[in-house]
PDB file of C-alpha atoms and ligand atoms in Angstrom:
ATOM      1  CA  UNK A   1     -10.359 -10.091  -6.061  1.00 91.00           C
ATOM      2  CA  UNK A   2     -12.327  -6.639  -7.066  1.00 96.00           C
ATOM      3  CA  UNK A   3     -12.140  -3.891  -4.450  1.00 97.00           C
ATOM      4  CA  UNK A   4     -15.533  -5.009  -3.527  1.00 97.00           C
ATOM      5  CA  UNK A   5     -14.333  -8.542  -2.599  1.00 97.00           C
ATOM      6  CA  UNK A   6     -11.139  -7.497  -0.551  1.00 98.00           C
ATOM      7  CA  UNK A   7     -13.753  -5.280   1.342  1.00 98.00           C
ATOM      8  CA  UNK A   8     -16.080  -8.058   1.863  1.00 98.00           C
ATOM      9  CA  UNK A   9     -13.179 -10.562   2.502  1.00 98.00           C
ATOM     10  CA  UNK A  10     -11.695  -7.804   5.415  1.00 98.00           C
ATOM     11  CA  UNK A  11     -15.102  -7.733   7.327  1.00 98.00           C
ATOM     12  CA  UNK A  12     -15.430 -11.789   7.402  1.00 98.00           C
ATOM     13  CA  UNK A  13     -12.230 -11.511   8.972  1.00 98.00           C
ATOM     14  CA  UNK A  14     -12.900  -8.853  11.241  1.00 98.00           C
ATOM     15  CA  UNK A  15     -15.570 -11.708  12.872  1.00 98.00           C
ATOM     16  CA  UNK A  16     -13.284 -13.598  14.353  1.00 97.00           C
ATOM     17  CA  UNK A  17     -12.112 -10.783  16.585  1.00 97.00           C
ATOM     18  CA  UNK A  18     -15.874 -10.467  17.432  1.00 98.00           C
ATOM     19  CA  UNK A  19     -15.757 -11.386  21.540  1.00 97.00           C
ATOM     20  CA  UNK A  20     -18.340 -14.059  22.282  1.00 96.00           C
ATOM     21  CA  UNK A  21     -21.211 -12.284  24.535  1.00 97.00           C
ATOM     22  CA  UNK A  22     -20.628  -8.844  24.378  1.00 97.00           C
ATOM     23  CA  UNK A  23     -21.282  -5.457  22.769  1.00 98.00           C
ATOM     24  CA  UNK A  24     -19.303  -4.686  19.301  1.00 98.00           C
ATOM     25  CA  UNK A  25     -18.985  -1.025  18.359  1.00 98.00           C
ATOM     26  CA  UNK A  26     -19.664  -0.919  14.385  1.00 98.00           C
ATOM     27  CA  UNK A  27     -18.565   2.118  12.239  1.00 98.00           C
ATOM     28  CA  UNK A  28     -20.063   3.174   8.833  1.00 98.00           C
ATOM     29  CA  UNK A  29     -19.851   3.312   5.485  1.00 98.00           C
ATOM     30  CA  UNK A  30     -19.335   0.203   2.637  1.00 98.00           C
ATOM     31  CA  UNK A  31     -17.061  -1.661   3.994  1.00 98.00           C
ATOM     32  CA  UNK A  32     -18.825  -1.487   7.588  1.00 98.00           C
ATOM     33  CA  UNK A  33     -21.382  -2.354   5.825  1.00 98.00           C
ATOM     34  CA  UNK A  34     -20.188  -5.950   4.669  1.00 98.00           C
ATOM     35  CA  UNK A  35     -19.264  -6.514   8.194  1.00 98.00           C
ATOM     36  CA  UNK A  36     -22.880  -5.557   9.925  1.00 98.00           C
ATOM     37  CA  UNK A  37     -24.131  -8.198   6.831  1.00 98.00           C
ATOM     38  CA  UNK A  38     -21.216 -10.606   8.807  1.00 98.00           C
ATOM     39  CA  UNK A  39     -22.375  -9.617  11.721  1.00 98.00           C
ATOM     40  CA  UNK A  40     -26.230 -10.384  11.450  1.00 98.00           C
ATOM     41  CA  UNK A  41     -25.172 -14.312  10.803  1.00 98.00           C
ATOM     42  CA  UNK A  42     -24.044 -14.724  14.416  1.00 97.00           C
ATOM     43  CA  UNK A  43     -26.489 -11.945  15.872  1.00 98.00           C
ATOM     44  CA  UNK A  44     -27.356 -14.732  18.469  1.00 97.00           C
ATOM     45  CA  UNK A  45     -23.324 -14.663  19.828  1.00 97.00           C
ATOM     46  CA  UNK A  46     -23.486 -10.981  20.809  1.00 98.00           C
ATOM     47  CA  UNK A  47     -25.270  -8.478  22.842  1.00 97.00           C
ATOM     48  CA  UNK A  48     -25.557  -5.888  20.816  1.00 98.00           C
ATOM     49  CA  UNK A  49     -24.176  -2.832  19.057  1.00 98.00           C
ATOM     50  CA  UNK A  50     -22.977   0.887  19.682  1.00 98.00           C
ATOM     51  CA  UNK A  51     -23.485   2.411  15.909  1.00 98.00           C
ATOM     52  CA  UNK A  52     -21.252   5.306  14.735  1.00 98.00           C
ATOM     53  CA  UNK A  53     -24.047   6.859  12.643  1.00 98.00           C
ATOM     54  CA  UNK A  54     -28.004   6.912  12.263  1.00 98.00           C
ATOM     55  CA  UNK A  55     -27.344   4.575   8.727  1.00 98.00           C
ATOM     56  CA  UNK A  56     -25.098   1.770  10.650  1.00 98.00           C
ATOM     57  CA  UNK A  57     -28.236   2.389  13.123  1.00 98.00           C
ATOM     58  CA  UNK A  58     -31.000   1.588  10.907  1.00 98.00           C
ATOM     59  CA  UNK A  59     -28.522  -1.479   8.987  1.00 98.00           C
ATOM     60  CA  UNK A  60     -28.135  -3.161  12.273  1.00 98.00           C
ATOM     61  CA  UNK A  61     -31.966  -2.754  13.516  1.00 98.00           C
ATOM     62  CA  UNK A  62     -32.744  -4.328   9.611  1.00 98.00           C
ATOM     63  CA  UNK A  63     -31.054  -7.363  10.236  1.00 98.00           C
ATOM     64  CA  UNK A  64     -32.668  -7.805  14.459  1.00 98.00           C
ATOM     65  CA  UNK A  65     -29.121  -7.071  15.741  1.00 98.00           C
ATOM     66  CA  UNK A  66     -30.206  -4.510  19.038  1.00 98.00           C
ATOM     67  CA  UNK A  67     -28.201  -1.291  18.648  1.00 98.00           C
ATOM     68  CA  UNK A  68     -27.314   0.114  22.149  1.00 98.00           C
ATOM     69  CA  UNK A  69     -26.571   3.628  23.635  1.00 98.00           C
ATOM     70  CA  UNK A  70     -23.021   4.025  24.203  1.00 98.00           C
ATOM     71  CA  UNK A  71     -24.307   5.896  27.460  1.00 98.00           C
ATOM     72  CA  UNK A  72     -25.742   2.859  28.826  1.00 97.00           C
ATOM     73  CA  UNK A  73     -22.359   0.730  27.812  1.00 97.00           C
ATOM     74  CA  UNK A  74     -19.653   0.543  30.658  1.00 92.00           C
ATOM     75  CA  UNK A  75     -17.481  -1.885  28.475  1.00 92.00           C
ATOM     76  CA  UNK A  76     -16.972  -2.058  24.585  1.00 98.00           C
ATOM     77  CA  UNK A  77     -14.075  -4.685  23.859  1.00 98.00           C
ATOM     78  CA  UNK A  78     -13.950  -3.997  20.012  1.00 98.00           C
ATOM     79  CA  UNK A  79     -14.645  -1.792  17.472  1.00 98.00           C
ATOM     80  CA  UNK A  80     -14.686  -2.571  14.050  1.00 98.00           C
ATOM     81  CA  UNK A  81     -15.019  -0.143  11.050  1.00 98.00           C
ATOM     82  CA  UNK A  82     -13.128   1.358   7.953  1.00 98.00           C
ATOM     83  CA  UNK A  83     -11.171   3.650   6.303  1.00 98.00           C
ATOM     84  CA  UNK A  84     -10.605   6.297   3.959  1.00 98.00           C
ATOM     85  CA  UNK A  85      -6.734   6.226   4.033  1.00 98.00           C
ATOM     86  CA  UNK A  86      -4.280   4.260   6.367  1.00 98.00           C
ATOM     87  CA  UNK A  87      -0.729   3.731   6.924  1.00 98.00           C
ATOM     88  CA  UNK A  88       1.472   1.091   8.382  1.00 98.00           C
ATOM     89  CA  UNK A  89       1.446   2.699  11.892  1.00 98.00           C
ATOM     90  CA  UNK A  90      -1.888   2.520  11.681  1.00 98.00           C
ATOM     91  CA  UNK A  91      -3.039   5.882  11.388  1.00 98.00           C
ATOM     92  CA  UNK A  92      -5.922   6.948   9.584  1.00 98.00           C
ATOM     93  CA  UNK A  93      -7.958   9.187   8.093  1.00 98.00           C
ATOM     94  CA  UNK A  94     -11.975   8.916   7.822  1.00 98.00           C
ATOM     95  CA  UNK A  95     -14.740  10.826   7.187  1.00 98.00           C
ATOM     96  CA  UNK A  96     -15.507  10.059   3.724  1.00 98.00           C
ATOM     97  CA  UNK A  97     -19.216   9.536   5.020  1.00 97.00           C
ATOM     98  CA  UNK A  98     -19.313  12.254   7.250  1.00 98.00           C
ATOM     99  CA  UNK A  99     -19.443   9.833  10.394  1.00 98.00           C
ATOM    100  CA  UNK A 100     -16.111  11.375  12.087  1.00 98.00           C
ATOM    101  CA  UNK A 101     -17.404  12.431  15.236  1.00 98.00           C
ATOM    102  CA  UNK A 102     -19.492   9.733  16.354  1.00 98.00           C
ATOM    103  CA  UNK A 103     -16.683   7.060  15.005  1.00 98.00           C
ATOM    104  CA  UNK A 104     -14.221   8.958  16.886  1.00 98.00           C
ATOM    105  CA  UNK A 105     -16.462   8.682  19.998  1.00 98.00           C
ATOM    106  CA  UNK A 106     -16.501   4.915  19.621  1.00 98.00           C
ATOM    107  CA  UNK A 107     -13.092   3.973  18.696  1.00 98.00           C
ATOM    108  CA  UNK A 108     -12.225   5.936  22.124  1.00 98.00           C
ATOM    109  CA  UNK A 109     -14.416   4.172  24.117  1.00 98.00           C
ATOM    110  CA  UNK A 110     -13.407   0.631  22.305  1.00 98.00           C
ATOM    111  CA  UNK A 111     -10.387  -1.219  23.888  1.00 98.00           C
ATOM    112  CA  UNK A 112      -9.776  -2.789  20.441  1.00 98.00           C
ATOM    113  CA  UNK A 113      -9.697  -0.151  17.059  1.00 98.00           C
ATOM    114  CA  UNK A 114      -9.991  -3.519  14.193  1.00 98.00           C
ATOM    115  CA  UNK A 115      -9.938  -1.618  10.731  1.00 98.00           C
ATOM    116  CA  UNK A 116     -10.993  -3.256   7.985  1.00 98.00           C
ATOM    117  CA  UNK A 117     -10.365  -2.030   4.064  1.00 98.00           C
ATOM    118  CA  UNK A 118      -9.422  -3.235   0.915  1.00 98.00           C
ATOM    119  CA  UNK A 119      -5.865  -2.788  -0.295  1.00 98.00           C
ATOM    120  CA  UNK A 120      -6.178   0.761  -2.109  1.00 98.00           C
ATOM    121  CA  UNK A 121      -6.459   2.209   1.389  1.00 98.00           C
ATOM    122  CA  UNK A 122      -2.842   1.367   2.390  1.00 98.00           C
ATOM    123  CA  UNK A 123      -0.653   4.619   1.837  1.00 98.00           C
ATOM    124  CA  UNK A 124       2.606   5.653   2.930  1.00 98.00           C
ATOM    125  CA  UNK A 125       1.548   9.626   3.378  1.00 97.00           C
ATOM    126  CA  UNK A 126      -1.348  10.302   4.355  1.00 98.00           C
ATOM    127  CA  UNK A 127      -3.136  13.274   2.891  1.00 97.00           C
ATOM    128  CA  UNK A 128      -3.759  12.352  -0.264  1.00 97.00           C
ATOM    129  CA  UNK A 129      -7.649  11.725   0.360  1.00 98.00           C
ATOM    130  CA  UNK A 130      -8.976  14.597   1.631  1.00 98.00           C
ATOM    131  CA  UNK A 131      -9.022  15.562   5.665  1.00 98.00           C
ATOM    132  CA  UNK A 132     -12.730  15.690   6.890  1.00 98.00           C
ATOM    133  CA  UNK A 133     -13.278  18.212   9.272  1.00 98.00           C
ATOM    134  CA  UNK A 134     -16.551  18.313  10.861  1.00 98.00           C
ATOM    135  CA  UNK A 135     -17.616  22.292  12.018  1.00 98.00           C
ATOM    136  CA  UNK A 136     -20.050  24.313  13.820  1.00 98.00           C
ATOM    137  CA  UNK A 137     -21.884  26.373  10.781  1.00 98.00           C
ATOM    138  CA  UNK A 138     -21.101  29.636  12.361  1.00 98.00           C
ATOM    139  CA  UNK A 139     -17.657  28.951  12.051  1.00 98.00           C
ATOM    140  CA  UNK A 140     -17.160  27.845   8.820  1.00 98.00           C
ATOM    141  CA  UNK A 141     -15.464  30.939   7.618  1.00 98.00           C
ATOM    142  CA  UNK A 142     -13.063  31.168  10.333  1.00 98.00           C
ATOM    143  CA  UNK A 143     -12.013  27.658  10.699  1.00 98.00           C
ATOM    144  CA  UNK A 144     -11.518  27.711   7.062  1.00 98.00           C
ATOM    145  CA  UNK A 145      -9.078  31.025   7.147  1.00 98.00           C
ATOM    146  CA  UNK A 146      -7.225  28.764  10.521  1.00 98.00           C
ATOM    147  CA  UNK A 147      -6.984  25.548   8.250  1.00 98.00           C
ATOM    148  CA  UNK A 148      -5.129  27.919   4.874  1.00 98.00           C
ATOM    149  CA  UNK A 149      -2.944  28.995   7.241  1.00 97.00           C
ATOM    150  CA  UNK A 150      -1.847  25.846   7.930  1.00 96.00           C
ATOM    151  CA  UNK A 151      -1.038  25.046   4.456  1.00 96.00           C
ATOM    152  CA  UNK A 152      -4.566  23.351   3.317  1.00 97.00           C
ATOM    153  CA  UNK A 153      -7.088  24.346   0.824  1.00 98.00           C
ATOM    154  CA  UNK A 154     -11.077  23.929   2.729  1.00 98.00           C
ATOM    155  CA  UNK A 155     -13.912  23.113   0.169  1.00 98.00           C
ATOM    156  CA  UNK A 156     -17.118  22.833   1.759  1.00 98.00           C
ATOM    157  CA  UNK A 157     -18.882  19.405   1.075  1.00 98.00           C
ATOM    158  CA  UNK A 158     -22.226  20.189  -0.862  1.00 98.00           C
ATOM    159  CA  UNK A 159     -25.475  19.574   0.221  1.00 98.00           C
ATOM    160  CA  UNK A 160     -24.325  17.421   3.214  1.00 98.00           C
ATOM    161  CA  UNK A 161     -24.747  18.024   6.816  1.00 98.00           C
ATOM    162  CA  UNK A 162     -23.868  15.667   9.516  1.00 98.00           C
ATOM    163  CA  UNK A 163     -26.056  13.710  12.196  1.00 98.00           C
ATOM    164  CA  UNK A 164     -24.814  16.069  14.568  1.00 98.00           C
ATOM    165  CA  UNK A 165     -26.465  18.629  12.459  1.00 98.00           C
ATOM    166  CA  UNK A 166     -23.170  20.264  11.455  1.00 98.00           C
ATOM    167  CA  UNK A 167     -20.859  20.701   8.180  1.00 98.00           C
ATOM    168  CA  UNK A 168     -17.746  18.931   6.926  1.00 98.00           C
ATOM    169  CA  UNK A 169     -15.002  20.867   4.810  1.00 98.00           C
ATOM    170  CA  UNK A 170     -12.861  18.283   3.101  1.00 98.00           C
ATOM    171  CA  UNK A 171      -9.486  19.721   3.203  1.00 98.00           C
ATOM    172  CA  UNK A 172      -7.294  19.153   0.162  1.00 98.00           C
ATOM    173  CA  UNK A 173      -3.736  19.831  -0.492  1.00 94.00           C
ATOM    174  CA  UNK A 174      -2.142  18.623   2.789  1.00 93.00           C
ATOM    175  CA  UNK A 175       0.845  16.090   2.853  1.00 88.00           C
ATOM    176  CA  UNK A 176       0.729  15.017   6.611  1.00 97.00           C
ATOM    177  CA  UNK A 177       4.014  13.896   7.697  1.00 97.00           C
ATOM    178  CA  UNK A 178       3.513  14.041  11.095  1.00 98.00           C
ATOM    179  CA  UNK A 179      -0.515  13.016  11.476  1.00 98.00           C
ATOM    180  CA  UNK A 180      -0.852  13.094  15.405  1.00 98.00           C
ATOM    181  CA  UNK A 181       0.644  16.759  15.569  1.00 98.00           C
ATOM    182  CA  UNK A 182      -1.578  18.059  13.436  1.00 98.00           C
ATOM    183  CA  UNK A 183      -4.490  16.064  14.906  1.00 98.00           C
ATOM    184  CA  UNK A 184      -3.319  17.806  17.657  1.00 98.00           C
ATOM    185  CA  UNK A 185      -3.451  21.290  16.365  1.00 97.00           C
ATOM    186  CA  UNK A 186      -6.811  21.046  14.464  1.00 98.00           C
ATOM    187  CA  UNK A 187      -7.803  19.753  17.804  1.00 98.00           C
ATOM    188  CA  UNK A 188      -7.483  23.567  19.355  1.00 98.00           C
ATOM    189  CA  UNK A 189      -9.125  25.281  16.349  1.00 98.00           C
ATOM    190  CA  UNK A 190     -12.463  26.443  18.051  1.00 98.00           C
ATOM    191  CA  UNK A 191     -15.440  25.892  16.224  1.00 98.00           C
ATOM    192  CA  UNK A 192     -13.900  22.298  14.554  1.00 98.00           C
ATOM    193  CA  UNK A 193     -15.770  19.810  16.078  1.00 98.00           C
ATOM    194  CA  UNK A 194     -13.985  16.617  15.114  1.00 98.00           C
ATOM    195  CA  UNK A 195     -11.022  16.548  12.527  1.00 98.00           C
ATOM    196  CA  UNK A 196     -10.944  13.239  10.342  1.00 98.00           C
ATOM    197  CA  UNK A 197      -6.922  11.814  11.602  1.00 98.00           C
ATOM    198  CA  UNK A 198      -7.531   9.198  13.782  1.00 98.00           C
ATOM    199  CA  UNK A 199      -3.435   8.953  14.698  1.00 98.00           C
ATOM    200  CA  UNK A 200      -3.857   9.714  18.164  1.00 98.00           C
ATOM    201  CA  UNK A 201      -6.030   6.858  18.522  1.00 98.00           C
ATOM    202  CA  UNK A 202      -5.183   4.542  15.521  1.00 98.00           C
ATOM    203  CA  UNK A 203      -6.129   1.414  14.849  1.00 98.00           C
ATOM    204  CA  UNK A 204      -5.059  -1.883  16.828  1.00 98.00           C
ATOM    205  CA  UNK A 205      -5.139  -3.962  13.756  1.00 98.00           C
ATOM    206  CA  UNK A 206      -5.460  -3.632  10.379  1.00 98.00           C
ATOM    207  CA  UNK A 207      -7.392  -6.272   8.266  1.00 98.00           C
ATOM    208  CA  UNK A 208      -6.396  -5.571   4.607  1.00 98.00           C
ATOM    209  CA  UNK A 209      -7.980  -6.994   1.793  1.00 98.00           C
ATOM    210  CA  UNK A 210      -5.382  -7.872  -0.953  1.00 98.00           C
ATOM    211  CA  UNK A 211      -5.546  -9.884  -4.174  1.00 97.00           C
ATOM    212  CA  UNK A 212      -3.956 -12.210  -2.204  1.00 96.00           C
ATOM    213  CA  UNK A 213      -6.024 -12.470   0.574  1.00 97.00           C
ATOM    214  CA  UNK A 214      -6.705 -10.786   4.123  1.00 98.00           C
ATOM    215  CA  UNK A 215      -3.392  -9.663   5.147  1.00 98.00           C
ATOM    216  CA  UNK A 216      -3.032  -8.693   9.317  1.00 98.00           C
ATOM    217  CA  UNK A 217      -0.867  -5.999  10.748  1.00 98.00           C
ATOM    218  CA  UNK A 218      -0.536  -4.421  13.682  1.00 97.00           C
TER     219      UNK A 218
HETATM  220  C1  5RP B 301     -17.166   7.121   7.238  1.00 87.79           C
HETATM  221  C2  5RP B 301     -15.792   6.570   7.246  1.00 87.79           C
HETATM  222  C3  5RP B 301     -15.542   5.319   6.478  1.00 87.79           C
HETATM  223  O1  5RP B 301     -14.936   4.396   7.307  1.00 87.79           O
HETATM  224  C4  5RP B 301     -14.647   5.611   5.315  1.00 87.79           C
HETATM  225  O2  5RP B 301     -15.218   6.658   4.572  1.00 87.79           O
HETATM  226  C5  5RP B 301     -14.444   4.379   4.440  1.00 87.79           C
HETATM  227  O3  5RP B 301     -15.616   4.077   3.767  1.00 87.79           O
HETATM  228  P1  5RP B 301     -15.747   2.835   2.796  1.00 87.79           P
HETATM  229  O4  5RP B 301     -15.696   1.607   3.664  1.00 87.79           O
HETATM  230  O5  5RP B 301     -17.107   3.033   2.150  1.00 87.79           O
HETATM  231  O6  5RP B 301     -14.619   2.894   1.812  1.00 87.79           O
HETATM  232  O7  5RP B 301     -14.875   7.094   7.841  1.00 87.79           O
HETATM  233  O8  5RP B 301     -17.237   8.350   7.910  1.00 87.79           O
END
């Protein structure tokens, strides 16, 4: 199987975790992607959607499937979307498409984190990829000095800025041994927004695409 067909093989998985009659939260990017395509087939089983970015937003409203304000949701049983990097606990990072905050929103709300990627995504450290970190503009400077202090090298991504009408600087250089403790610290840097480890709240199950087939852990 290519990359492409462990991703698409991951999301048709990722359906039968789909609970009959409710509201699925639905993250972004390609692989999310393969699973709103998944999704649209049994549009009729659900009640709608909670999207983790404006482009999940419009994908689900192309195929009919009703996307729903999370503010108007009182109960969001699963959550299904990808990832950048991941590890056996089940830590991630994400915010390769810039979609940190709102995912991170989601996946707290969701009783059920299902992550879905093909088998390249499986790491042992994470830190490799480089850390997302969503900002306030005015503090792009000084959350950049705060993150080189703490051993990582901030490169502001070009010509991007999120739905939330902020930046991202896509930290390089860090080898994260201990993911939720520095989720925790870039947590108190003021002016961050969102930071891109989701180890705090990881995932509940991973569905990895392999040459082999969908493999499950949890
Ligand atoms: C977007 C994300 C994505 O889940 C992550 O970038 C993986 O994307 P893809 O499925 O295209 O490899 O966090 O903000």
């Amino acid at each position: 199987m290519t990359q492409d067909e462990q991703k698409r093989a991951a999301a048709e998985a990722a359906i039968k975790h789909v609970p009959i009659g409710c509201i699925i939260g639905v993250g972004t990017g390609s692989t999310a992607n393969y699973f709103i395509d998944e999704l649209a087939k049994i549009k009729h089983k659900i009640n709608g959607a909670v999207a983790s970015s404006d482009a999940t937003a419009k994908r689900l409203k192309s195929h009919g499937i009703e996307v729903i304000d999370l503010n108007n949701v009182d109960d969001l049983p699963v959550y299904v979307d990808g990832a950048d990097e991941i590890t056996e606990h089940l830590h991630m990072i994400k915010g390769g498409g810039g979609a940190l905050t709102r995912e991170k929103i989601v996946a707290a709300v969701a009783k059920k984190f299902i992550c879905i990627t093909d088998e390249t995504k499986l790491v042992n450290i994470l830190g490799n990829f480089p850390l997302p970190i969503e900002v306030i503009p005015m503090a792009r400077s000084y959350v950049a000095r705060e993150i080189t202090l703490l051993g990582g090298q901030p490169a502001l991504r070009q010509n991007f800025i999120t739905d939330n009408g902020n930046i991202i600087l896509d930290v390089h250089n860090l080898q994260i041994l201990n993911p939720v403790e520095l989720e925790t610290k870039l947590n108190q840097i003021t002016g961050i927004v969102t930071n891109g480890l989701f180890a705090r709240r990881a995932a509940d199950i991973l569905l990895l695409g392999t040459v082999e087939g969908v493999k499950t852990m949890s």
